[in-house]
XYZ file of C-alpha atoms in Angstrom:
246
model
C 0.000 0.000 0.000
C 1.526 3.296 -1.093
C 1.772 6.281 1.205
C 0.233 9.723 0.958
C 1.490 11.571 -2.119
C 1.737 15.345 -1.604
C 1.983 15.961 -5.355
C -1.254 14.076 -6.035
C -2.919 15.925 -3.152
C -1.942 19.306 -4.623
C -3.117 18.178 -8.068
C -6.505 17.241 -6.592
C -6.680 20.469 -4.612
C -6.197 22.562 -7.769
C -8.309 20.368 -10.035
C -10.800 22.603 -11.896
C -13.355 19.793 -12.003
C -13.292 19.575 -8.200
C -13.437 23.358 -7.828
C -16.700 23.428 -9.769
C -18.023 20.888 -7.280
C -17.149 23.296 -4.461
C -19.268 25.999 -6.105
C -22.150 23.570 -6.596
C -21.982 22.548 -2.921
C -21.975 26.198 -1.822
C -24.932 26.937 -4.111
C -26.932 23.995 -2.777
C -26.225 25.127 0.785
C -27.387 28.684 0.112
C -30.533 27.462 -1.664
C -31.319 24.989 1.118
C -30.753 27.619 3.807
C -32.821 30.339 2.105
C -35.724 28.021 1.364
C -35.442 26.340 4.751
C -35.612 29.667 6.589
C -38.692 30.845 4.695
C -40.564 27.553 4.949
C -39.304 27.013 8.493
C -40.747 30.364 9.589
C -44.109 29.434 8.073
C -44.078 26.030 9.793
C -43.055 27.621 13.111
C -45.994 30.033 12.902
C -48.300 27.129 12.052
C -46.879 25.168 14.987
C -47.713 28.069 17.314
C -51.196 28.564 15.829
C -54.195 28.476 18.127
C -55.962 26.386 15.493
C -55.434 22.811 16.623
C -55.622 21.305 13.123
C -53.031 23.718 11.718
C -50.713 23.081 14.665
C -51.070 19.300 14.240
C -50.165 19.532 10.537
C -46.990 21.454 11.428
C -46.139 18.955 14.160
C -46.604 16.067 11.719
C -44.360 17.750 9.168
C -41.612 18.301 11.719
C -42.003 14.757 13.073
C -41.614 13.181 9.638
C -38.705 15.213 8.257
C -36.729 15.171 11.493
C -37.414 11.496 12.108
C -36.369 10.062 8.741
C -32.898 10.101 7.129
C -32.183 12.741 4.494
C -31.024 9.971 2.152
C -34.448 8.285 2.209
C -36.218 11.603 1.695
C -34.054 12.390 -1.329
C -34.617 8.988 -2.927
C -38.372 9.216 -2.272
C -38.589 12.613 -3.975
C -36.331 11.695 -6.890
C -37.490 8.113 -7.523
C -40.793 7.820 -5.653
C -42.711 10.890 -6.798
C -42.462 9.970 -10.534
C -44.658 6.953 -9.727
C -47.336 9.463 -8.687
C -46.871 11.482 -11.868
C -44.603 14.116 -10.276
C -41.144 14.158 -11.799
C -38.263 16.425 -10.832
C -34.801 16.663 -12.344
C -31.737 15.886 -10.239
C -31.030 19.498 -9.257
C -34.663 20.254 -8.410
C -34.969 17.033 -6.403
C -31.886 17.892 -4.359
C -32.979 21.462 -3.631
C -36.551 20.458 -2.768
C -35.297 17.757 -0.399
C -32.784 20.038 1.300
C -35.376 22.785 1.747
C -38.030 20.437 3.149
C -35.558 18.801 5.515
C -33.922 22.017 6.649
C -37.304 23.692 7.217
C -38.241 21.062 9.801
C -35.160 21.887 11.866
C -35.443 25.628 11.277
C -39.074 25.581 12.422
C -38.077 24.272 15.847
C -35.115 26.648 16.080
C -37.304 29.636 15.182
C -40.082 28.496 17.527
C -37.524 28.229 20.313
C -36.398 31.771 19.531
C -39.956 33.077 19.802
C -40.535 31.228 23.080
C -37.391 32.795 24.533
C -38.693 36.333 23.958
C -40.063 37.783 27.232
C -43.860 37.773 27.385
C -43.756 41.484 28.143
C -42.671 42.193 24.561
C -45.859 40.571 23.237
C -47.985 42.483 25.748
C -46.266 45.791 24.970
C -46.814 45.310 21.229
C -50.518 44.696 21.846
C -50.762 47.686 24.168
C -49.303 49.930 21.468
C -51.924 48.715 19.006
C -49.508 46.975 16.651
C -51.014 44.492 14.255
C -49.823 40.885 14.444
C -47.884 41.281 11.209
C -46.200 44.500 12.327
C -45.415 43.101 15.767
C -43.900 40.005 14.162
C -41.827 41.975 11.655
C -40.664 44.832 13.865
C -40.609 43.414 17.381
C -40.484 39.627 17.521
C -38.382 38.640 14.492
C -35.417 40.958 15.261
C -35.231 39.648 18.832
C -35.702 36.022 17.773
C -32.941 36.420 15.181
C -30.392 37.300 17.874
C -31.457 34.280 19.908
C -31.361 31.682 17.123
C -28.055 32.677 15.494
C -25.860 30.179 17.435
C -28.227 27.293 16.651
C -28.521 28.514 13.074
C -24.753 28.272 12.701
C -24.741 24.610 13.683
C -27.639 23.881 11.354
C -25.915 25.499 8.372
C -22.745 23.514 8.995
C -24.808 20.348 9.059
C -26.630 21.362 5.881
C -23.374 22.067 4.057
C -22.041 18.602 4.817
C -25.433 16.990 4.142
C -25.243 18.138 0.506
C -22.807 15.250 -0.011
C -25.793 12.883 0.189
C -26.947 14.302 -3.155
C -24.223 12.205 -4.762
C -26.470 9.132 -4.455
C -28.744 10.510 -7.183
C -25.779 11.614 -9.317
C -25.749 15.281 -8.334
C -22.233 16.424 -9.224
C -21.429 18.357 -6.064
C -18.083 18.243 -4.269
C -18.289 14.669 -2.987
C -19.619 13.213 -6.250
C -16.890 14.890 -8.267
C -14.271 13.679 -5.794
C -15.547 10.125 -6.305
C -15.414 10.550 -10.085
C -11.783 11.687 -9.917
C -10.907 8.746 -7.674
C -12.425 6.300 -10.159
C -9.980 7.574 -12.771
C -6.801 8.205 -10.786
C -7.322 5.915 -7.765
C -5.847 8.583 -5.449
C -8.319 7.869 -2.659
C -6.560 9.507 0.293
C -5.290 12.491 -1.680
C -8.654 13.308 -3.286
C -10.600 12.827 -0.049
C -8.075 15.036 1.745
C -8.565 17.755 -0.888
C -12.345 17.476 -0.504
C -11.969 17.717 3.281
C -9.919 20.903 2.883
C -12.656 22.479 0.789
C -15.355 21.507 3.290
C -13.224 23.096 6.024
C -12.847 26.257 3.942
C -16.616 26.510 3.407
C -17.455 25.905 7.068
C -14.801 28.421 8.126
C -16.257 31.064 5.806
C -19.691 30.461 7.288
C -18.216 30.711 10.801
C -16.847 34.144 9.911
C -20.228 35.175 8.470
C -22.014 33.934 11.588
C -19.700 35.900 13.874
C -20.371 39.028 11.818
C -24.120 38.450 12.079
C -23.866 37.960 15.833
C -22.004 41.267 16.156
C -24.485 42.915 13.807
C -27.472 41.826 15.909
C -25.806 42.279 19.294
C -28.199 44.600 21.191
C -25.399 46.182 23.235
C -23.363 46.953 20.126
C -26.425 48.340 18.341
C -27.299 50.534 21.305
C -23.761 51.927 21.541
C -23.755 52.727 17.827
C -27.069 54.582 18.112
C -25.877 56.525 21.130
C -22.823 57.698 19.219
C -24.819 58.871 16.207
C -28.152 60.047 17.632
C -27.668 60.453 21.359
C -28.929 58.378 24.272
C -32.396 59.889 24.254
C -33.034 58.593 20.747
C -32.577 54.964 21.754
C -35.954 53.308 22.365
C -37.166 49.782 23.005
C -38.110 47.773 19.920
C -41.826 47.976 20.603
C -41.717 51.782 20.829
C -39.721 52.124 17.629
C -42.164 49.840 15.817
C -45.061 52.034 16.884
C -43.612 55.212 15.366
C -45.571 56.708 12.400
C -44.339 55.704 8.936
């Protein structure tokens, strides 16, 4: 058995075919995250609905997509739905699966963020006559965002690595392209090591983005910035700012 070849590792690391796979993986992650956040918010609101039937539907959705492997979900959507007359291409199947799966986790993360907001914020929004939509957009969502950012970071890292499962239905993302290179050159360790480096790069970039978001939504940092530019008297609680005329 031959040892690790640094030259082959560098060749794999700079392989244009593999670099395209990195971009595909990043694109799938962004699409899964964006769709998962939007759908997850909707499911979280359904889960918190006072309508029992609506809440049960959301609970069932979360139960199914969190309780079954992503691999099975992807195969069911790609190979199972055509038997019902619904056919998606490889790319669409991957994105739909990632969004549906991610939304189930995001729904619970977002719901947890809402539950962590002090009840007084809800009461204050009602007392100021804010509509549910305005209270959600201006009062609850900004506060929930600060709370869920750490959990969101873990979820995105998991999503990024979960895109490798798309290789089972021939989606040419990073892992699939690494396997294709290995089938030709048989440099298993070197190619896998190059793929690992790229996954580390992507997760590190997200870690930097997450830290920036946490600083951006840090209430103490935001307050200090407002005090420097507008003075202390101009800083008001979220519910009071939301109630200002537009």
